[in-house]
Tab-separated table of C-alpha atoms in Angstrom:
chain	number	residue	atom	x	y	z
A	1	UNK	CA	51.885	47.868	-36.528
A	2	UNK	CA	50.817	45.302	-33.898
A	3	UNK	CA	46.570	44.320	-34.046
A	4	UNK	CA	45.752	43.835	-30.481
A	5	UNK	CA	41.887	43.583	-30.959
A	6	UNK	CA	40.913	42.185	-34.569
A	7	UNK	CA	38.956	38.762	-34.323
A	8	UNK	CA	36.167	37.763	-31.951
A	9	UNK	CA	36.289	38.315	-27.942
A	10	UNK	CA	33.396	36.938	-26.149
A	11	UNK	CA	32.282	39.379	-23.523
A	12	UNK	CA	32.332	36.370	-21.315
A	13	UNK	CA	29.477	35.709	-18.492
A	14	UNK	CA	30.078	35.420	-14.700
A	15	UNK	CA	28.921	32.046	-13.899
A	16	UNK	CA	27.748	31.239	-10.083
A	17	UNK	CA	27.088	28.367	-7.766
A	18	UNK	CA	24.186	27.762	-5.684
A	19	UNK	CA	24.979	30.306	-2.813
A	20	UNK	CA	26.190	32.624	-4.909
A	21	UNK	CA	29.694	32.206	-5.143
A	22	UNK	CA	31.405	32.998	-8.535
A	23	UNK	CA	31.648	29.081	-10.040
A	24	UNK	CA	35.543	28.867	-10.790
A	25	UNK	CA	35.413	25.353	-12.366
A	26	UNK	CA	33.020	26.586	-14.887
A	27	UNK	CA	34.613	29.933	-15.778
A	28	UNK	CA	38.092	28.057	-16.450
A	29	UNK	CA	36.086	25.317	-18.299
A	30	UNK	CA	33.635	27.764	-20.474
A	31	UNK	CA	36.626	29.879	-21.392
A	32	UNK	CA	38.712	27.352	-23.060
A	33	UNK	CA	35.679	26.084	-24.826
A	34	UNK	CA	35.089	29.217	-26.463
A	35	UNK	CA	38.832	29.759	-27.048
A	36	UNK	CA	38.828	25.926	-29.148
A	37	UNK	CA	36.111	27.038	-31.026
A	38	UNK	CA	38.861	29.931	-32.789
A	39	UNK	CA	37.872	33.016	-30.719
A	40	UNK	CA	41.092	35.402	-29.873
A	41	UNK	CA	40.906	36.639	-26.069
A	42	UNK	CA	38.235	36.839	-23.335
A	43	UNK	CA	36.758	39.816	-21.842
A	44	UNK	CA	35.598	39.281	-18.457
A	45	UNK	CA	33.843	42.065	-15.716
A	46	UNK	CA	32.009	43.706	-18.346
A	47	UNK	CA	28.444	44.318	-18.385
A	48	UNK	CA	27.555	40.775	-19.337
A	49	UNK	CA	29.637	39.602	-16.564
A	50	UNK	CA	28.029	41.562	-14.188
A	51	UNK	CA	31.016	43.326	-13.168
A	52	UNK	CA	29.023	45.898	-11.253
A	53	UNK	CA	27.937	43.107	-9.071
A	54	UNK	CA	31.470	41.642	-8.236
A	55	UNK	CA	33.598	43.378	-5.091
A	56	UNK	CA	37.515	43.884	-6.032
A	57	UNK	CA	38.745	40.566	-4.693
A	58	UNK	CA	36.304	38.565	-6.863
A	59	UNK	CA	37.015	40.466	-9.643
A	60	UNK	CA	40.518	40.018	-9.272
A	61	UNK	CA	39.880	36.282	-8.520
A	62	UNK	CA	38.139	35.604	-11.564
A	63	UNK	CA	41.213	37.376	-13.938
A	64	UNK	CA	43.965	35.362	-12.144
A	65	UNK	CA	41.344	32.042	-13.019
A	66	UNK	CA	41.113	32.928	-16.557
A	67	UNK	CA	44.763	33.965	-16.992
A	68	UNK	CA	45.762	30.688	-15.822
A	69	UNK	CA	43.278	29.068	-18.063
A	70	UNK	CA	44.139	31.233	-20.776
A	71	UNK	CA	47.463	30.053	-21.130
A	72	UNK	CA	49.302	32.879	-22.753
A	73	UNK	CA	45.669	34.420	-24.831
A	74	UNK	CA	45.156	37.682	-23.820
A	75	UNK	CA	42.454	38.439	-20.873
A	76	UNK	CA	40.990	42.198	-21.475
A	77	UNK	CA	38.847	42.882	-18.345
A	78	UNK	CA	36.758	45.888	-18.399
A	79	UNK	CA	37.558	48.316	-16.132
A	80	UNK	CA	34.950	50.200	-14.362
A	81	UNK	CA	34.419	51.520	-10.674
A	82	UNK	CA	31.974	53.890	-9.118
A	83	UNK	CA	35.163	56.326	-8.893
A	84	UNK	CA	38.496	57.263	-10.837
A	85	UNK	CA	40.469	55.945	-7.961
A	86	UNK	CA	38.492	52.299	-8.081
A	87	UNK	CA	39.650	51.752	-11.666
A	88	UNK	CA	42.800	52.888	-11.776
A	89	UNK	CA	43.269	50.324	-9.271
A	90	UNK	CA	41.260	47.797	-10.969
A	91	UNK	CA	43.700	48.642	-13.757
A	92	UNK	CA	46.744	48.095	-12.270
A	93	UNK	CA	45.893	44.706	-10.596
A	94	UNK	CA	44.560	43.496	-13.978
A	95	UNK	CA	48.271	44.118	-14.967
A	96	UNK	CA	49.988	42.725	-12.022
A	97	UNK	CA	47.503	39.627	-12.631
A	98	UNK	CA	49.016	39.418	-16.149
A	99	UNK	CA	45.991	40.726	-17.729
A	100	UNK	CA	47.023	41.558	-21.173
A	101	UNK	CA	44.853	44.385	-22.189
A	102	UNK	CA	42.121	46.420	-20.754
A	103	UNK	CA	38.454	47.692	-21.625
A	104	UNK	CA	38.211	51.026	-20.386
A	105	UNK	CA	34.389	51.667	-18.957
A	106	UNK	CA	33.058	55.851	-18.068
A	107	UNK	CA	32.471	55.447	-14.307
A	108	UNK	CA	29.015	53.587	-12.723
A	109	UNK	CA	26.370	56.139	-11.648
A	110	UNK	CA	27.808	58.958	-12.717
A	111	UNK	CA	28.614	60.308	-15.897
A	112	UNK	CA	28.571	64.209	-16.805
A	113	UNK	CA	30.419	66.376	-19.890
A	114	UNK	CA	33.208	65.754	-21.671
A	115	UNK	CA	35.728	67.366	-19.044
A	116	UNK	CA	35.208	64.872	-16.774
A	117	UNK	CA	34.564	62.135	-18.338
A	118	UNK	CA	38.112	62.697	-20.272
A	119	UNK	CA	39.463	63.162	-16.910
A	120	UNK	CA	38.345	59.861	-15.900
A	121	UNK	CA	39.738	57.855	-18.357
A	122	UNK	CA	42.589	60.125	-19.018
A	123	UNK	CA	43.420	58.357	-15.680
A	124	UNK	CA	42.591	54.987	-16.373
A	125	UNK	CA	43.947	54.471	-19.567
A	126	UNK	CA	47.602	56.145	-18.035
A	127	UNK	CA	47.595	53.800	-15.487
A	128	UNK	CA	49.791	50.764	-17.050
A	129	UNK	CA	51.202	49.872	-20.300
A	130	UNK	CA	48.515	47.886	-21.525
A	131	UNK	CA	47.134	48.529	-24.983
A	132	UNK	CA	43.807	49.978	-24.273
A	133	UNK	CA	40.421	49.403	-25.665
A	134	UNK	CA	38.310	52.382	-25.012
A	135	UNK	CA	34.114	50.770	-24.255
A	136	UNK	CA	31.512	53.134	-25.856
A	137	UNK	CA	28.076	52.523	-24.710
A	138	UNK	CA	25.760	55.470	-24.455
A	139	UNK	CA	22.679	53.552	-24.026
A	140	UNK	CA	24.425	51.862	-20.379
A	141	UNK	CA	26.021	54.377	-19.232
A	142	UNK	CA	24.760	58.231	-20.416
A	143	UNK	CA	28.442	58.910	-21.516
A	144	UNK	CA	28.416	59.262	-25.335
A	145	UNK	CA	32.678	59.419	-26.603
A	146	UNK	CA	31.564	61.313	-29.991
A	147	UNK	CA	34.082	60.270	-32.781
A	148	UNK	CA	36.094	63.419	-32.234
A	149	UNK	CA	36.450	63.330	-28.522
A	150	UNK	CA	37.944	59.445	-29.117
A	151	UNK	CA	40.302	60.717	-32.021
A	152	UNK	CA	41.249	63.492	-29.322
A	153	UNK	CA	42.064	60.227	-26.860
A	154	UNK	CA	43.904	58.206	-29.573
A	155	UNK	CA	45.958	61.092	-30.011
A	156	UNK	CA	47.241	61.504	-26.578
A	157	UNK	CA	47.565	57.743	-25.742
A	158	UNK	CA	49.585	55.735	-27.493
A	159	UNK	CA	48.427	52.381	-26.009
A	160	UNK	CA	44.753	53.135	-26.388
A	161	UNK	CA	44.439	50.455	-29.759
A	162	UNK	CA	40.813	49.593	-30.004
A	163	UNK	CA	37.229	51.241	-29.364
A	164	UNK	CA	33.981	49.241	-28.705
A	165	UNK	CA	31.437	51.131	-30.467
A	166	UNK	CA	28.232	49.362	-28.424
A	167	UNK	CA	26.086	52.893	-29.848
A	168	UNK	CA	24.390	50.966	-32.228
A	169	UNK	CA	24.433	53.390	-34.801
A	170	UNK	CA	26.651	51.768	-37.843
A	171	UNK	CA	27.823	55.393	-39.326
A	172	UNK	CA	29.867	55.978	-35.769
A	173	UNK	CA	32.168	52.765	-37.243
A	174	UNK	CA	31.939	54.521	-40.366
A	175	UNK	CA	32.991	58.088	-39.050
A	176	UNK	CA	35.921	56.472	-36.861
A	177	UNK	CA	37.165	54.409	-39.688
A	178	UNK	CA	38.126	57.416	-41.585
A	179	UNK	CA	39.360	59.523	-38.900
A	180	UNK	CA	40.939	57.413	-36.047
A	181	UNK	CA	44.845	57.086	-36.185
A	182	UNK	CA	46.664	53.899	-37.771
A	183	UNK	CA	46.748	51.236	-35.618
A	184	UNK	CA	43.575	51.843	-33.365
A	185	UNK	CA	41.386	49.012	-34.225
A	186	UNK	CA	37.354	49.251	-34.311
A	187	UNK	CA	35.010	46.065	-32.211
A	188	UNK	CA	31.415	45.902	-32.454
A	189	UNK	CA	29.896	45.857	-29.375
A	190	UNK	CA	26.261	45.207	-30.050
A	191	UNK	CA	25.729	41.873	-31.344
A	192	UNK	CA	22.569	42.205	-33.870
A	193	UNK	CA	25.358	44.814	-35.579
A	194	UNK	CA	27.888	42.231	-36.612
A	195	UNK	CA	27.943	42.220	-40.139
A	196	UNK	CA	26.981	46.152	-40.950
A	197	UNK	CA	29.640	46.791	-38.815
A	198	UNK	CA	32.632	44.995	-40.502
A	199	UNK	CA	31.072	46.357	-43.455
A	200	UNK	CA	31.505	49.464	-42.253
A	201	UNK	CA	35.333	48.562	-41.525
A	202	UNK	CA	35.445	46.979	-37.930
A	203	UNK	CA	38.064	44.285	-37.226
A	204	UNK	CA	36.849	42.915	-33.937
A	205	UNK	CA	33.596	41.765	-32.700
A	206	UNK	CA	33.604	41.781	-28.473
A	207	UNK	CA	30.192	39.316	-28.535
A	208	UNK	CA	27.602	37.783	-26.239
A	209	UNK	CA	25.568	35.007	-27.685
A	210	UNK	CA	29.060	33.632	-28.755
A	211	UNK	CA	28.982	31.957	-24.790
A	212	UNK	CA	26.126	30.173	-26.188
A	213	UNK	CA	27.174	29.610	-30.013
A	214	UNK	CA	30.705	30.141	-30.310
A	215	UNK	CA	31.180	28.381	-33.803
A	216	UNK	CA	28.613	29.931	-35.140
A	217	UNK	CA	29.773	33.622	-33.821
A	218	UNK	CA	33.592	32.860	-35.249
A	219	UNK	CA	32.104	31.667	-38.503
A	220	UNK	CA	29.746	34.482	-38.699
A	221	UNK	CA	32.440	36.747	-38.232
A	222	UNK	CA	34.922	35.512	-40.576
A	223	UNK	CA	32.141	35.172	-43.358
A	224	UNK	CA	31.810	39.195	-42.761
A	225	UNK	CA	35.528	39.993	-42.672
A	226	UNK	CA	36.213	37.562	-46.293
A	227	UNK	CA	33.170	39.390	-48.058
A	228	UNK	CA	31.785	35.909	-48.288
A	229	UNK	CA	28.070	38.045	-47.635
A	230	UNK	CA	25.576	35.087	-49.240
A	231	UNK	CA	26.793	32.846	-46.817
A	232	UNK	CA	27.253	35.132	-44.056
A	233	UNK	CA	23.603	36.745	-45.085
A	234	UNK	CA	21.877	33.437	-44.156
A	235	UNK	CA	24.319	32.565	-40.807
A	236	UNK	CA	22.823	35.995	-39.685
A	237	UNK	CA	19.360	35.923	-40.921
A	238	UNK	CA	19.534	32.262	-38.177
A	239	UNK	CA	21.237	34.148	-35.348
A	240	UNK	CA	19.611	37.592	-35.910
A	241	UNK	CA	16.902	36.599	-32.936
A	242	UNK	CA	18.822	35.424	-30.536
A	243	UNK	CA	21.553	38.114	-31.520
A	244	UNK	CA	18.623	40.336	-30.673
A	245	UNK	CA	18.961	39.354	-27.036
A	246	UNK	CA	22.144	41.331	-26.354
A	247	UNK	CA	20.610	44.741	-26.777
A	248	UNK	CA	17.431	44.277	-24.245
A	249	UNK	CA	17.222	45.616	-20.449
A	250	UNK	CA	17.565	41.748	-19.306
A	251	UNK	CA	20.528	40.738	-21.661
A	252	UNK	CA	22.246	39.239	-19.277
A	253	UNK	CA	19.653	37.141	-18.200
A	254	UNK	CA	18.868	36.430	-21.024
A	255	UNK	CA	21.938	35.175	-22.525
A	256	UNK	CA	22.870	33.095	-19.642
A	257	UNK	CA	19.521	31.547	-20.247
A	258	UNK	CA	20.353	30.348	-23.672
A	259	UNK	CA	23.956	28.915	-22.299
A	260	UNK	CA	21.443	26.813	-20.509
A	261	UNK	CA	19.352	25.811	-23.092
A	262	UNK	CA	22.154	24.843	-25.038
A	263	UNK	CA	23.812	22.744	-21.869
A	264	UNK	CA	26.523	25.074	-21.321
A	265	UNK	CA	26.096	26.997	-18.055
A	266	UNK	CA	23.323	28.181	-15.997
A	267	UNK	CA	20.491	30.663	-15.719
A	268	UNK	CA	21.849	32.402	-12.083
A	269	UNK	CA	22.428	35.378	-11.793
A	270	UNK	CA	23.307	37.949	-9.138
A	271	UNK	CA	21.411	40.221	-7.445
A	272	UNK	CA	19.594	43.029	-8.073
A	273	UNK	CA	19.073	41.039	-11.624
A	274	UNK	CA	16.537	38.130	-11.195
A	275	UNK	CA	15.823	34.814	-13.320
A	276	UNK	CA	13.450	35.630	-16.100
A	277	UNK	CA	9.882	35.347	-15.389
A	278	UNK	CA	7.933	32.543	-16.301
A	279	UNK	CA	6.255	34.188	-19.591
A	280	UNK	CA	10.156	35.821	-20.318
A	281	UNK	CA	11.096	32.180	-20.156
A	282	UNK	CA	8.520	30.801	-22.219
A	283	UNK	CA	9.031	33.544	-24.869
A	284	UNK	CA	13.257	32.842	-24.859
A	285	UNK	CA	13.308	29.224	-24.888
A	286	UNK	CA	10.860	29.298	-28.002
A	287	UNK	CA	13.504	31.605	-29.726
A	288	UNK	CA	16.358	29.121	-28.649
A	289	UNK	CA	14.338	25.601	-29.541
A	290	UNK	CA	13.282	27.491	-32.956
A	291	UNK	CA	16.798	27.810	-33.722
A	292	UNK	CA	18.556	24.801	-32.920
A	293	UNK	CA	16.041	22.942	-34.647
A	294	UNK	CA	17.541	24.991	-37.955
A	295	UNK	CA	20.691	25.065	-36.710
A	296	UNK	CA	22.861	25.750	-40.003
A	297	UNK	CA	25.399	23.263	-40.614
A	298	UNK	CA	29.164	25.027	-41.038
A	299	UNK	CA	31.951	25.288	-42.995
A	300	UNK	CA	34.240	22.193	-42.166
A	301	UNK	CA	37.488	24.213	-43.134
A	302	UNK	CA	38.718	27.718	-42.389
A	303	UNK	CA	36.842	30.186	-44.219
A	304	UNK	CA	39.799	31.542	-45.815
A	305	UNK	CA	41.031	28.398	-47.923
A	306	UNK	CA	37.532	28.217	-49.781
């Protein structure tokens, strides 16, 4: 059966100009740098991309940047709306934009029991043909998709192939591993979870420092998946406190802080989020100069020929 979802996907950032405008050059630019460095697909309009901040038009102006930057790898926008009838739209202009896979998100704002929230994204994920991968983040957004209610979904949608499990709690990989049909595939969706999570039998890994370190995010990664766990135990005993960033109230300024450490991208962000405060920034950029002054030299061929 076809894997859709099994590699690394940055949960790629929004980045914007001086007056606010989304920064096209840069998007197209950031995206194929992050694709070089052996990552499988981009998902854009996510939380980290402050999709909650974008109107439709921009949103669908980023995809059709990315799919033409893209080239043919797959662009798997999340898919969220402050109503049913927002994403299902979203959903089908991803597809008309050539999207090639979605991220299915509960509703902003609202979120209430199971009923509903099945409803919702009973609705969503029927919407096109495009293998599905259902976002779990109960932290974000009060809507918890308990291992049987997703095995319930799996059951009655053929193209929903892959679950971000952003819970945080490694025995929900566990539980879905042994109980989630052939051919849906598991992501982590918390970063400072990577390698308990493969261990516990995820394929995928939809990341956030990786628009900051995506060599080292790949590597880590494929270090986890080979069982190669010395080596992987010290890449993620280096990354574990920026990792750490992703699963904070500010994450998102936070990681596009570190892009700009590193001298790829910028600190803006959109509004209501501000730039970090001048203690935040102090604290962060002692994190981020700590690091790349140990920054771990890697493995010079693929990890699977050593």
């Amino acid at each position: 059966m076809t894997k859709y979802f099994e590699g690394v996907f940055p949960a790629i950032t929004t980045p914007f100009n001086t007056d606010g405008s989304v920064d096209h050059g840069f998007l197209r630019e950031h995206a194929k740098w992050m694709m070089d460095a052996g990552c499988k697909g981009i998902v854009p309009l996510g939380s980290l991309g402050e999709g909650n901040t974008l109107d439709h038009d921009e949103k669908l102006a980023v995809l059709a940047t990315l799919v033409d930057a893209l080239n043919g790898a797959p662009v798997i926008p999340g898919i969220a709306s402050l109503s049913t009838h927002g994403a299902v739209a979203l959903a089908r202009d991803a597809q008309a934009a050539g999207c090639q896979g979605l991220m299915v998100l509960p509703p902003y704002v609202y979120s209430s029991d199971w009923r509903e929230m099945k409803a919702h994204v009973d609705a969503v994920i029927s919407a096109t043909e495009l293998p599905v991968i259902l976002y779990n983040n109960p932290v974000a957004y009060r809507t918890d998709f308990l291992p049987e209610q997703i095995v319930q979904l799996a059951g009655e949608h053929a193209n929903l192939r892959g679950v971000k499990e952003s819970s945080a709690d490694v025995r929900r990989v566990t539980a879905l591993k042994g109980t989630l049909p052939q051919g849906v595939e598991l992501l982590v969706g918390v970063d400072d979870a990577l390698v308990e999570g493969v261990q516990g039998g995820a394929t995928g890994w939809i990341a956030g420092l990786v628009n900051a370190f995506p060599a080292e995010s790949v590597e880590l990664f494929e270090l986890s998946r080979a069982g190669r766990m010395e080596e992987a135990a010290k890449l993620y005993h280096w990354f574990l406190p920026m990792l750490r960033m992703d699963t904070v109230l500010k994450f998102v300024q936070l990681i596009k802080f570190v892009q700009e450490e590193v001298g790829h991208g910028s600190s803006r962000v959109r509004a209501p989020r501000l730039e970090l405060t001048a203690e935040e920034t102090r604290v962060a950029r002692a994190t981020v100069q700590e690091a790349l002054a140990n920054r771990p030299a890697l493995a010079t061929t693929a990890v699977g020929a050593k």
